[in-house]
Amino acid sequence: MERLPVIQAGRFTCSRSSLRLRPFIQCIWQLAGDFRSSHDAFELMHPEGGWGFIFNLTEASVMLNGLPYRSAVLVSGPGLQSVKFAVHGKADLVGIRFVRGMAAGISGQSMSALVGFYGAESDSELRLGTCQIAQQLALTTDSCERVALLETWAEALFYRASCPDARLVEKLRVLEQNQYLCSVNAVAKWSALGSRQLERYFRQWVGLTPKQFIRLQRIRTVRRMLNHRQPTTERLTDIAYASGYYDQAHFNRDFRQMVGMTPGEYLCRACERNAR
């Protein structure tokens, strides 16, 4: 998820990986604190087409859209909707997020089969050593040591992993930079791939169709624009047009379906956060 938890009651850190692992690891984050009195607080975790893990090192409940997850290892797969993230209890969480298109090679499965959130009660299916790394993380409270442990674990996984087609990696980058100017047919043409072949590649390596990924990136751009605007209807209209939407109703519907609130509601929330 693009937005990581920064709930005020907790201590949150987010680290970039070592230079050699940046093509594979998007970030490593840590959240610790006492959330026993913050039942109404939540953060929005926005989809970005990636995949990763959340390691819960205490007995705290990780709440996703109001549902409790108490697994020591929580898989965070690709999705199309923002998720309300909260924590109940005294928490110590560590998360790792892989770069889009890279995780299918280590999982040995199509990303389309690993969407959403679910607890990894055992590692019998993924066989990635997640339970073992969770135990190692719990043995230290030092942030740097935890980052080093996760990097060593991830590097071993990627060492034996298959890699996506270079054309797909390039098109993911292009779509992230020019999402509202692209169409599926245009991407297929640039990739020298047929539309059906391109869709198979995306489902295998990203877990989404090209159309879904384009829509996701467009809404991602809208959110970033809203985070720097004041709550006026005129500017919401400007943002809709600037993002490639020529129908305000279509803009509102797409945003609500993916974020769970209207653009106006999101803007008010962003303004309140910026005012703190």
PDB file of C-alpha atoms in Angstrom:
ATOM      1  CA  MET A   1       0.000   0.000   0.000  1.00  0.00           C
ATOM      2  CA  GLU A   2       1.207   3.454  -0.848  1.00  0.00           C
ATOM      3  CA  ARG A   3       0.243   5.210   2.363  1.00  0.00           C
ATOM      4  CA  LEU A   4       1.775   3.548   5.390  1.00  0.00           C
ATOM      5  CA  PRO A   5       0.385   3.853   8.917  1.00  0.00           C
ATOM      6  CA  VAL A   6       1.356   7.000  10.817  1.00  0.00           C
ATOM      7  CA  ILE A   7      -1.258   6.835  13.568  1.00  0.00           C
ATOM      8  CA  GLN A   8      -0.369   9.533  16.116  1.00  0.00           C
ATOM      9  CA  ALA A   9      -0.281   7.205  19.131  1.00  0.00           C
ATOM     10  CA  GLY A  10       2.567   5.226  17.606  1.00  0.00           C
ATOM     11  CA  ARG A  11       6.190   5.642  16.620  1.00  0.00           C
ATOM     12  CA  PHE A  12       6.488   5.161  12.874  1.00  0.00           C
ATOM     13  CA  THR A  13       9.612   4.869  10.718  1.00  0.00           C
ATOM     14  CA  CYS A  14       9.973   4.089   7.034  1.00  0.00           C
ATOM     15  CA  SER A  15      13.290   3.150   5.447  1.00  0.00           C
ATOM     16  CA  ARG A  16      14.472   2.716   1.914  1.00  0.00           C
ATOM     17  CA  SER A  17      16.415  -0.449   1.271  1.00  0.00           C
ATOM     18  CA  SER A  18      20.092  -0.667   0.434  1.00  0.00           C
ATOM     19  CA  LEU A  19      20.944   0.551  -3.052  1.00  0.00           C
ATOM     20  CA  ARG A  20      21.481  -2.947  -4.440  1.00  0.00           C
ATOM     21  CA  LEU A  21      17.964  -4.006  -3.347  1.00  0.00           C
ATOM     22  CA  ARG A  22      15.991  -0.934  -4.459  1.00  0.00           C
ATOM     23  CA  PRO A  23      14.946  -2.561  -7.745  1.00  0.00           C
ATOM     24  CA  PHE A  24      13.154  -5.162  -5.589  1.00  0.00           C
ATOM     25  CA  ILE A  25      12.195  -3.569  -2.243  1.00  0.00           C
ATOM     26  CA  GLN A  26      10.001  -0.481  -2.165  1.00  0.00           C
ATOM     27  CA  CYS A  27      10.371   0.158   1.572  1.00  0.00           C
ATOM     28  CA  ILE A  28      10.626  -1.330   5.059  1.00  0.00           C
ATOM     29  CA  TRP A  29       8.477   0.256   7.766  1.00  0.00           C
ATOM     30  CA  GLN A  30       8.041  -0.135  11.505  1.00  0.00           C
ATOM     31  CA  LEU A  31       5.226   0.925  13.841  1.00  0.00           C
ATOM     32  CA  ALA A  32       5.295   0.577  17.634  1.00  0.00           C
ATOM     33  CA  GLY A  33       3.121   2.025  20.361  1.00  0.00           C
ATOM     34  CA  ASP A  34       0.233   1.597  22.755  1.00  0.00           C
ATOM     35  CA  PHE A  35      -3.041   1.790  20.828  1.00  0.00           C
ATOM     36  CA  ARG A  36      -5.354   0.602  23.593  1.00  0.00           C
ATOM     37  CA  SER A  37      -7.040   4.030  23.788  1.00  0.00           C
ATOM     38  CA  SER A  38      -7.147   4.876  20.052  1.00  0.00           C
ATOM     39  CA  HIS A  39     -10.038   2.731  18.833  1.00  0.00           C
ATOM     40  CA  ASP A  40     -11.407   5.411  16.488  1.00  0.00           C
ATOM     41  CA  ALA A  41      -8.085   6.269  14.843  1.00  0.00           C
ATOM     42  CA  PHE A  42      -7.292   4.796  11.455  1.00  0.00           C
ATOM     43  CA  GLU A  43      -5.083   5.354   8.451  1.00  0.00           C
ATOM     44  CA  LEU A  44      -5.906   4.774   4.812  1.00  0.00           C
ATOM     45  CA  MET A  45      -3.574   2.306   3.120  1.00  0.00           C
ATOM     46  CA  HIS A  46      -3.867   2.946  -0.596  1.00  0.00           C
ATOM     47  CA  PRO A  47      -3.276   0.324  -3.299  1.00  0.00           C
ATOM     48  CA  GLU A  48      -0.339   0.714  -5.679  1.00  0.00           C
ATOM     49  CA  GLY A  49      -0.047  -2.707  -7.286  1.00  0.00           C
ATOM     50  CA  GLY A  50       2.657  -4.051  -4.970  1.00  0.00           C
ATOM     51  CA  TRP A  51       2.922  -6.998  -2.583  1.00  0.00           C
ATOM     52  CA  GLY A  52       4.450  -7.497   0.839  1.00  0.00           C
ATOM     53  CA  PHE A  53       4.195  -8.678   4.439  1.00  0.00           C
ATOM     54  CA  ILE A  54       3.245  -7.233   7.810  1.00  0.00           C
ATOM     55  CA  PHE A  55       4.902  -8.954  10.765  1.00  0.00           C
ATOM     56  CA  ASN A  56       2.923  -8.632  14.004  1.00  0.00           C
ATOM     57  CA  LEU A  57       5.397  -9.192  16.827  1.00  0.00           C
ATOM     58  CA  THR A  58       2.943  -8.805  19.735  1.00  0.00           C
ATOM     59  CA  GLU A  59      -0.595  -9.873  20.618  1.00  0.00           C
ATOM     60  CA  ALA A  60      -2.123  -6.697  19.151  1.00  0.00           C
ATOM     61  CA  SER A  61      -4.951  -6.900  16.629  1.00  0.00           C
ATOM     62  CA  VAL A  62      -4.355  -5.389  13.208  1.00  0.00           C
ATOM     63  CA  MET A  63      -7.713  -4.014  12.069  1.00  0.00           C
ATOM     64  CA  LEU A  64      -8.411  -3.848   8.321  1.00  0.00           C
ATOM     65  CA  ASN A  65     -11.751  -2.309   7.408  1.00  0.00           C
ATOM     66  CA  GLY A  66     -12.914  -3.148  10.920  1.00  0.00           C
ATOM     67  CA  LEU A  67     -11.928  -6.825  10.784  1.00  0.00           C
ATOM     68  CA  PRO A  68      -9.306  -8.085  13.275  1.00  0.00           C
ATOM     69  CA  TYR A  69      -6.195  -9.996  12.140  1.00  0.00           C
ATOM     70  CA  ARG A  70      -3.987 -11.538  14.822  1.00  0.00           C
ATOM     71  CA  SER A  71      -1.674 -13.605  12.630  1.00  0.00           C
ATOM     72  CA  ALA A  72       2.043 -13.211  13.243  1.00  0.00           C
ATOM     73  CA  VAL A  73       2.456 -12.830   9.475  1.00  0.00           C
ATOM     74  CA  LEU A  74      -0.055 -10.939   7.354  1.00  0.00           C
ATOM     75  CA  VAL A  75       0.201 -11.040   3.565  1.00  0.00           C
ATOM     76  CA  SER A  76      -0.559  -7.708   1.909  1.00  0.00           C
ATOM     77  CA  GLY A  77      -1.398  -8.442  -1.712  1.00  0.00           C
ATOM     78  CA  PRO A  78      -2.358  -6.217  -4.653  1.00  0.00           C
ATOM     79  CA  GLY A  79      -5.809  -4.673  -4.525  1.00  0.00           C
ATOM     80  CA  LEU A  80      -8.070  -2.034  -6.029  1.00  0.00           C
ATOM     81  CA  GLN A  81      -9.480  -0.348  -2.928  1.00  0.00           C
ATOM     82  CA  SER A  82      -8.021   1.642  -0.071  1.00  0.00           C
ATOM     83  CA  VAL A  83      -8.115  -0.119   3.282  1.00  0.00           C
ATOM     84  CA  LYS A  84      -8.794   1.405   6.704  1.00  0.00           C
ATOM     85  CA  PHE A  85      -5.854   0.374   8.866  1.00  0.00           C
ATOM     86  CA  ALA A  86      -5.965   0.493  12.658  1.00  0.00           C
ATOM     87  CA  VAL A  87      -4.282  -1.235  15.581  1.00  0.00           C
ATOM     88  CA  HIS A  88      -5.832  -2.313  18.895  1.00  0.00           C
ATOM     89  CA  GLY A  89      -3.498  -3.067  21.775  1.00  0.00           C
ATOM     90  CA  LYS A  90       0.184  -2.625  22.420  1.00  0.00           C
ATOM     91  CA  ALA A  91       1.750  -3.084  19.008  1.00  0.00           C
ATOM     92  CA  ASP A  92       5.102  -3.777  17.428  1.00  0.00           C
ATOM     93  CA  LEU A  93       4.726  -4.132  13.661  1.00  0.00           C
ATOM     94  CA  VAL A  94       7.304  -4.461  10.900  1.00  0.00           C
ATOM     95  CA  GLY A  95       6.383  -4.343   7.227  1.00  0.00           C
ATOM     96  CA  ILE A  96       8.168  -4.896   3.937  1.00  0.00           C
ATOM     97  CA  ARG A  97       6.786  -3.841   0.570  1.00  0.00           C
ATOM     98  CA  PHE A  98       8.178  -5.147  -2.703  1.00  0.00           C
ATOM     99  CA  VAL A  99       8.412  -3.187  -5.936  1.00  0.00           C
ATOM    100  CA  ARG A 100       5.512  -3.701  -8.333  1.00  0.00           C
ATOM    101  CA  GLY A 101       6.044  -6.614 -10.693  1.00  0.00           C
ATOM    102  CA  MET A 102       8.850  -8.213  -8.677  1.00  0.00           C
ATOM    103  CA  ALA A 103       7.138 -10.413  -6.070  1.00  0.00           C
ATOM    104  CA  ALA A 104       5.665 -13.084  -8.365  1.00  0.00           C
ATOM    105  CA  GLY A 105       9.165 -14.414  -8.958  1.00  0.00           C
ATOM    106  CA  ILE A 106       9.680 -15.201  -5.263  1.00  0.00           C
ATOM    107  CA  SER A 107       6.180 -16.505  -4.542  1.00  0.00           C
ATOM    108  CA  GLY A 108       6.166 -18.992  -7.420  1.00  0.00           C
ATOM    109  CA  GLN A 109       2.513 -18.098  -7.995  1.00  0.00           C
ATOM    110  CA  SER A 110       0.585 -15.704 -10.176  1.00  0.00           C
ATOM    111  CA  MET A 111      -0.029 -12.415  -8.382  1.00  0.00           C
ATOM    112  CA  SER A 112      -3.691 -12.691  -9.388  1.00  0.00           C
ATOM    113  CA  ALA A 113      -3.953 -15.568  -6.874  1.00  0.00           C
ATOM    114  CA  LEU A 114      -2.443 -13.499  -4.044  1.00  0.00           C
ATOM    115  CA  VAL A 115      -4.660 -10.420  -3.938  1.00  0.00           C
ATOM    116  CA  GLY A 116      -5.922  -8.742  -0.776  1.00  0.00           C
ATOM    117  CA  PHE A 117      -4.996  -9.362   2.856  1.00  0.00           C
ATOM    118  CA  TYR A 118      -4.833 -12.715   4.585  1.00  0.00           C
ATOM    119  CA  GLY A 119      -3.010 -14.292   7.489  1.00  0.00           C
ATOM    120  CA  ALA A 120      -0.163 -16.698   6.802  1.00  0.00           C
ATOM    121  CA  GLU A 121      -0.739 -19.069   9.707  1.00  0.00           C
ATOM    122  CA  SER A 122       1.926 -21.363   8.295  1.00  0.00           C
ATOM    123  CA  ASP A 123       4.459 -21.086   5.509  1.00  0.00           C
ATOM    124  CA  SER A 124       3.484 -24.409   3.939  1.00  0.00           C
ATOM    125  CA  GLU A 125       2.127 -22.829   0.744  1.00  0.00           C
ATOM    126  CA  LEU A 126       4.459 -19.879   0.159  1.00  0.00           C
ATOM    127  CA  ARG A 127       7.596 -21.598   1.515  1.00  0.00           C
ATOM    128  CA  LEU A 128       9.343 -18.268   1.956  1.00  0.00           C
ATOM    129  CA  GLY A 129      10.496 -18.609   5.552  1.00  0.00           C
ATOM    130  CA  THR A 130       8.114 -15.912   6.801  1.00  0.00           C
ATOM    131  CA  CYS A 131       7.512 -17.566  10.164  1.00  0.00           C
ATOM    132  CA  GLN A 132      11.256 -17.907  10.763  1.00  0.00           C
ATOM    133  CA  ILE A 133      11.977 -14.266   9.869  1.00  0.00           C
ATOM    134  CA  ALA A 134       9.113 -13.158  12.146  1.00  0.00           C
ATOM    135  CA  GLN A 135      10.770 -15.018  15.039  1.00  0.00           C
ATOM    136  CA  GLN A 136      14.118 -13.394  14.280  1.00  0.00           C
ATOM    137  CA  LEU A 137      12.563  -9.916  14.144  1.00  0.00           C
ATOM    138  CA  ALA A 138      10.962 -10.474  17.553  1.00  0.00           C
ATOM    139  CA  LEU A 139      14.385 -11.150  19.121  1.00  0.00           C
ATOM    140  CA  THR A 140      15.564  -7.556  18.635  1.00  0.00           C
ATOM    141  CA  THR A 141      14.035  -4.118  19.074  1.00  0.00           C
ATOM    142  CA  ASP A 142      16.806  -2.335  17.198  1.00  0.00           C
ATOM    143  CA  SER A 143      15.382  -0.762  14.009  1.00  0.00           C
ATOM    144  CA  CYS A 144      18.605  -1.051  12.020  1.00  0.00           C
ATOM    145  CA  GLU A 145      19.024  -4.712  12.931  1.00  0.00           C
ATOM    146  CA  ARG A 146      15.487  -5.437  11.805  1.00  0.00           C
ATOM    147  CA  VAL A 147      16.049  -3.723   8.466  1.00  0.00           C
ATOM    148  CA  ALA A 148      19.253  -5.747   7.994  1.00  0.00           C
ATOM    149  CA  LEU A 149      17.436  -9.005   8.839  1.00  0.00           C
ATOM    150  CA  LEU A 150      14.688  -8.298   6.308  1.00  0.00           C
ATOM    151  CA  GLU A 151      17.166  -7.284   3.615  1.00  0.00           C
ATOM    152  CA  THR A 152      19.205 -10.468   4.093  1.00  0.00           C
ATOM    153  CA  TRP A 153      16.025 -12.574   3.972  1.00  0.00           C
ATOM    154  CA  ALA A 154      14.669 -10.780   0.887  1.00  0.00           C
ATOM    155  CA  GLU A 155      17.992 -10.877  -0.941  1.00  0.00           C
ATOM    156  CA  ALA A 156      18.112 -14.663  -0.566  1.00  0.00           C
ATOM    157  CA  LEU A 157      14.577 -14.908  -1.969  1.00  0.00           C
ATOM    158  CA  PHE A 158      15.306 -12.738  -4.992  1.00  0.00           C
ATOM    159  CA  TYR A 159      18.613 -14.510  -5.640  1.00  0.00           C
ATOM    160  CA  ARG A 160      16.729 -17.645  -6.644  1.00  0.00           C
ATOM    161  CA  ALA A 161      13.659 -15.913  -8.091  1.00  0.00           C
ATOM    162  CA  SER A 162      12.667 -15.523 -11.720  1.00  0.00           C
ATOM    163  CA  CYS A 163      12.398 -11.982 -13.048  1.00  0.00           C
ATOM    164  CA  PRO A 164       9.612 -10.352 -15.057  1.00  0.00           C
ATOM    165  CA  ASP A 165      10.018  -9.469 -18.709  1.00  0.00           C
ATOM    166  CA  ALA A 166      12.012  -6.231 -19.007  1.00  0.00           C
ATOM    167  CA  ARG A 167       9.305  -4.831 -21.284  1.00  0.00           C
ATOM    168  CA  LEU A 168       6.748  -5.169 -18.504  1.00  0.00           C
ATOM    169  CA  VAL A 169       9.009  -3.413 -15.985  1.00  0.00           C
ATOM    170  CA  GLU A 170       9.495  -0.542 -18.416  1.00  0.00           C
ATOM    171  CA  LYS A 171       5.771  -0.211 -19.102  1.00  0.00           C
ATOM    172  CA  LEU A 172       4.973  -0.160 -15.396  1.00  0.00           C
ATOM    173  CA  ARG A 173       7.354   2.780 -15.078  1.00  0.00           C
ATOM    174  CA  VAL A 174       5.779   4.553 -18.069  1.00  0.00           C
ATOM    175  CA  LEU A 175       2.265   4.029 -16.721  1.00  0.00           C
ATOM    176  CA  GLU A 176       3.223   5.409 -13.310  1.00  0.00           C
ATOM    177  CA  GLN A 177       4.489   8.604 -14.944  1.00  0.00           C
ATOM    178  CA  ASN A 178       1.817   9.035 -17.641  1.00  0.00           C
ATOM    179  CA  GLN A 179      -1.166   7.099 -16.306  1.00  0.00           C
ATOM    180  CA  TYR A 180      -3.986   9.362 -17.519  1.00  0.00           C
ATOM    181  CA  LEU A 181      -2.493   9.716 -20.994  1.00  0.00           C
ATOM    182  CA  CYS A 182      -2.276   5.961 -21.627  1.00  0.00           C
ATOM    183  CA  SER A 183      -4.655   3.340 -22.906  1.00  0.00           C
ATOM    184  CA  VAL A 184      -4.340  -0.436 -22.860  1.00  0.00           C
ATOM    185  CA  ASN A 185      -3.944  -0.516 -26.648  1.00  0.00           C
ATOM    186  CA  ALA A 186      -1.212   2.127 -26.511  1.00  0.00           C
ATOM    187  CA  VAL A 187       0.695   0.207 -23.843  1.00  0.00           C
ATOM    188  CA  ALA A 188       0.383  -3.024 -25.826  1.00  0.00           C
ATOM    189  CA  LYS A 189       1.747  -1.278 -28.906  1.00  0.00           C
ATOM    190  CA  TRP A 190       4.691   0.224 -27.004  1.00  0.00           C
ATOM    191  CA  SER A 191       5.448  -3.173 -25.508  1.00  0.00           C
ATOM    192  CA  ALA A 192       5.354  -4.970 -28.857  1.00  0.00           C
ATOM    193  CA  LEU A 193       2.822  -7.291 -27.203  1.00  0.00           C
ATOM    194  CA  GLY A 194      -0.758  -8.143 -28.090  1.00  0.00           C
ATOM    195  CA  SER A 195      -3.480  -6.932 -25.728  1.00  0.00           C
ATOM    196  CA  ARG A 196      -4.217 -10.453 -24.485  1.00  0.00           C
ATOM    197  CA  GLN A 197      -0.555 -11.257 -23.947  1.00  0.00           C
ATOM    198  CA  LEU A 198      -0.076  -7.972 -22.087  1.00  0.00           C
ATOM    199  CA  GLU A 199      -3.043  -8.794 -19.845  1.00  0.00           C
ATOM    200  CA  ARG A 200      -1.592 -12.222 -19.055  1.00  0.00           C
ATOM    201  CA  TYR A 201       1.735 -10.599 -18.142  1.00  0.00           C
ATOM    202  CA  PHE A 202       0.031  -8.093 -15.849  1.00  0.00           C
ATOM    203  CA  ARG A 203      -2.095 -10.732 -14.101  1.00  0.00           C
ATOM    204  CA  GLN A 204       0.954 -12.929 -13.591  1.00  0.00           C
ATOM    205  CA  TRP A 205       3.393 -10.301 -12.355  1.00  0.00           C
ATOM    206  CA  VAL A 206       1.195  -7.510 -10.936  1.00  0.00           C
ATOM    207  CA  GLY A 207      -2.075  -9.252 -10.053  1.00  0.00           C
ATOM    208  CA  LEU A 208      -4.123  -6.640 -11.919  1.00  0.00           C
ATOM    209  CA  THR A 209      -5.182  -6.095 -15.514  1.00  0.00           C
ATOM    210  CA  PRO A 210      -3.542  -3.203 -17.420  1.00  0.00           C
ATOM    211  CA  LYS A 211      -6.848  -1.316 -17.304  1.00  0.00           C
ATOM    212  CA  GLN A 212      -7.078  -1.728 -13.530  1.00  0.00           C
ATOM    213  CA  PHE A 213      -3.468  -0.621 -13.093  1.00  0.00           C
ATOM    214  CA  ILE A 214      -4.029   2.500 -15.230  1.00  0.00           C
ATOM    215  CA  ARG A 215      -7.111   3.381 -13.185  1.00  0.00           C
ATOM    216  CA  LEU A 216      -5.229   2.807  -9.941  1.00  0.00           C
ATOM    217  CA  GLN A 217      -2.401   5.129 -11.002  1.00  0.00           C
ATOM    218  CA  ARG A 218      -4.852   7.805 -12.120  1.00  0.00           C
ATOM    219  CA  ILE A 219      -6.571   7.846  -8.723  1.00  0.00           C
ATOM    220  CA  ARG A 220      -3.153   7.856  -7.078  1.00  0.00           C
ATOM    221  CA  THR A 221      -2.347  11.079  -8.937  1.00  0.00           C
ATOM    222  CA  VAL A 222      -5.705  12.567  -7.922  1.00  0.00           C
ATOM    223  CA  ARG A 223      -5.015  11.813  -4.251  1.00  0.00           C
ATOM    224  CA  ARG A 224      -1.639  13.494  -4.422  1.00  0.00           C
ATOM    225  CA  MET A 225      -3.218  16.595  -5.986  1.00  0.00           C
ATOM    226  CA  LEU A 226      -5.959  16.678  -3.334  1.00  0.00           C
ATOM    227  CA  ASN A 227      -3.361  16.499  -0.582  1.00  0.00           C
ATOM    228  CA  HIS A 228      -2.106  19.920  -1.709  1.00  0.00           C
ATOM    229  CA  ARG A 229      -5.422  21.697  -2.369  1.00  0.00           C
ATOM    230  CA  GLN A 230      -7.932  23.725  -0.367  1.00  0.00           C
ATOM    231  CA  PRO A 231     -11.555  22.520  -0.035  1.00  0.00           C
ATOM    232  CA  THR A 232     -13.267  24.351  -2.919  1.00  0.00           C
ATOM    233  CA  THR A 233     -15.583  22.810  -5.490  1.00  0.00           C
ATOM    234  CA  GLU A 234     -13.915  24.693  -8.344  1.00  0.00           C
ATOM    235  CA  ARG A 235     -10.555  23.120  -7.609  1.00  0.00           C
ATOM    236  CA  LEU A 236     -12.083  19.654  -7.403  1.00  0.00           C
ATOM    237  CA  THR A 237     -13.399  20.220 -10.921  1.00  0.00           C
ATOM    238  CA  ASP A 238      -9.969  21.407 -12.053  1.00  0.00           C
ATOM    239  CA  ILE A 239      -8.380  18.282 -10.578  1.00  0.00           C
ATOM    240  CA  ALA A 240     -10.897  16.058 -12.367  1.00  0.00           C
ATOM    241  CA  TYR A 241     -10.085  17.639 -15.737  1.00  0.00           C
ATOM    242  CA  ALA A 242      -6.342  17.673 -15.092  1.00  0.00           C
ATOM    243  CA  SER A 243      -6.498  13.936 -14.325  1.00  0.00           C
ATOM    244  CA  GLY A 244      -8.198  13.031 -17.587  1.00  0.00           C
ATOM    245  CA  TYR A 245     -11.790  12.983 -16.322  1.00  0.00           C
ATOM    246  CA  TYR A 246     -14.256  14.947 -18.457  1.00  0.00           C
ATOM    247  CA  ASP A 247     -17.316  13.868 -16.494  1.00  0.00           C
ATOM    248  CA  GLN A 248     -17.524  14.942 -12.838  1.00  0.00           C
ATOM    249  CA  ALA A 249     -19.884  12.060 -12.009  1.00  0.00           C
ATOM    250  CA  HIS A 250     -17.403   9.545 -13.477  1.00  0.00           C
ATOM    251  CA  PHE A 251     -14.610  11.159 -11.474  1.00  0.00           C
ATOM    252  CA  ASN A 252     -16.596  10.991  -8.220  1.00  0.00           C
ATOM    253  CA  ARG A 253     -17.699   7.384  -8.848  1.00  0.00           C
ATOM    254  CA  ASP A 254     -14.195   6.110  -9.638  1.00  0.00           C
ATOM    255  CA  PHE A 255     -12.718   7.864  -6.612  1.00  0.00           C
ATOM    256  CA  ARG A 256     -15.386   6.628  -4.207  1.00  0.00           C
ATOM    257  CA  GLN A 257     -15.095   3.037  -5.463  1.00  0.00           C
ATOM    258  CA  MET A 258     -11.331   2.971  -4.921  1.00  0.00           C
ATOM    259  CA  VAL A 259     -10.848   5.188  -1.850  1.00  0.00           C
ATOM    260  CA  GLY A 260     -14.126   4.603  -0.017  1.00  0.00           C
ATOM    261  CA  MET A 261     -15.105   8.286   0.192  1.00  0.00           C
ATOM    262  CA  THR A 262     -15.844  11.153  -2.185  1.00  0.00           C
ATOM    263  CA  PRO A 263     -13.063  13.480  -3.385  1.00  0.00           C
ATOM    264  CA  GLY A 264     -14.566  16.236  -1.218  1.00  0.00           C
ATOM    265  CA  GLU A 265     -14.522  14.042   1.895  1.00  0.00           C
ATOM    266  CA  TYR A 266     -10.936  13.010   1.186  1.00  0.00           C
ATOM    267  CA  LEU A 267      -9.930  16.639   0.703  1.00  0.00           C
ATOM    268  CA  CYS A 268     -11.458  17.663   4.043  1.00  0.00           C
ATOM    269  CA  ARG A 269      -9.603  14.810   5.758  1.00  0.00           C
ATOM    270  CA  ALA A 270      -6.334  15.841   4.082  1.00  0.00           C
ATOM    271  CA  CYS A 271      -6.808  19.468   5.172  1.00  0.00           C
ATOM    272  CA  GLU A 272      -7.450  18.404   8.769  1.00  0.00           C
ATOM    273  CA  ARG A 273      -4.281  16.295   8.750  1.00  0.00           C
ATOM    274  CA  ASN A 274      -2.206  19.100   7.237  1.00  0.00           C
ATOM    275  CA  ALA A 275      -3.462  21.507   9.911  1.00  0.00           C
ATOM    276  CA  ARG A 276      -2.172  19.347  12.801  1.00  0.00           C
TER     277      ARG A 276
END
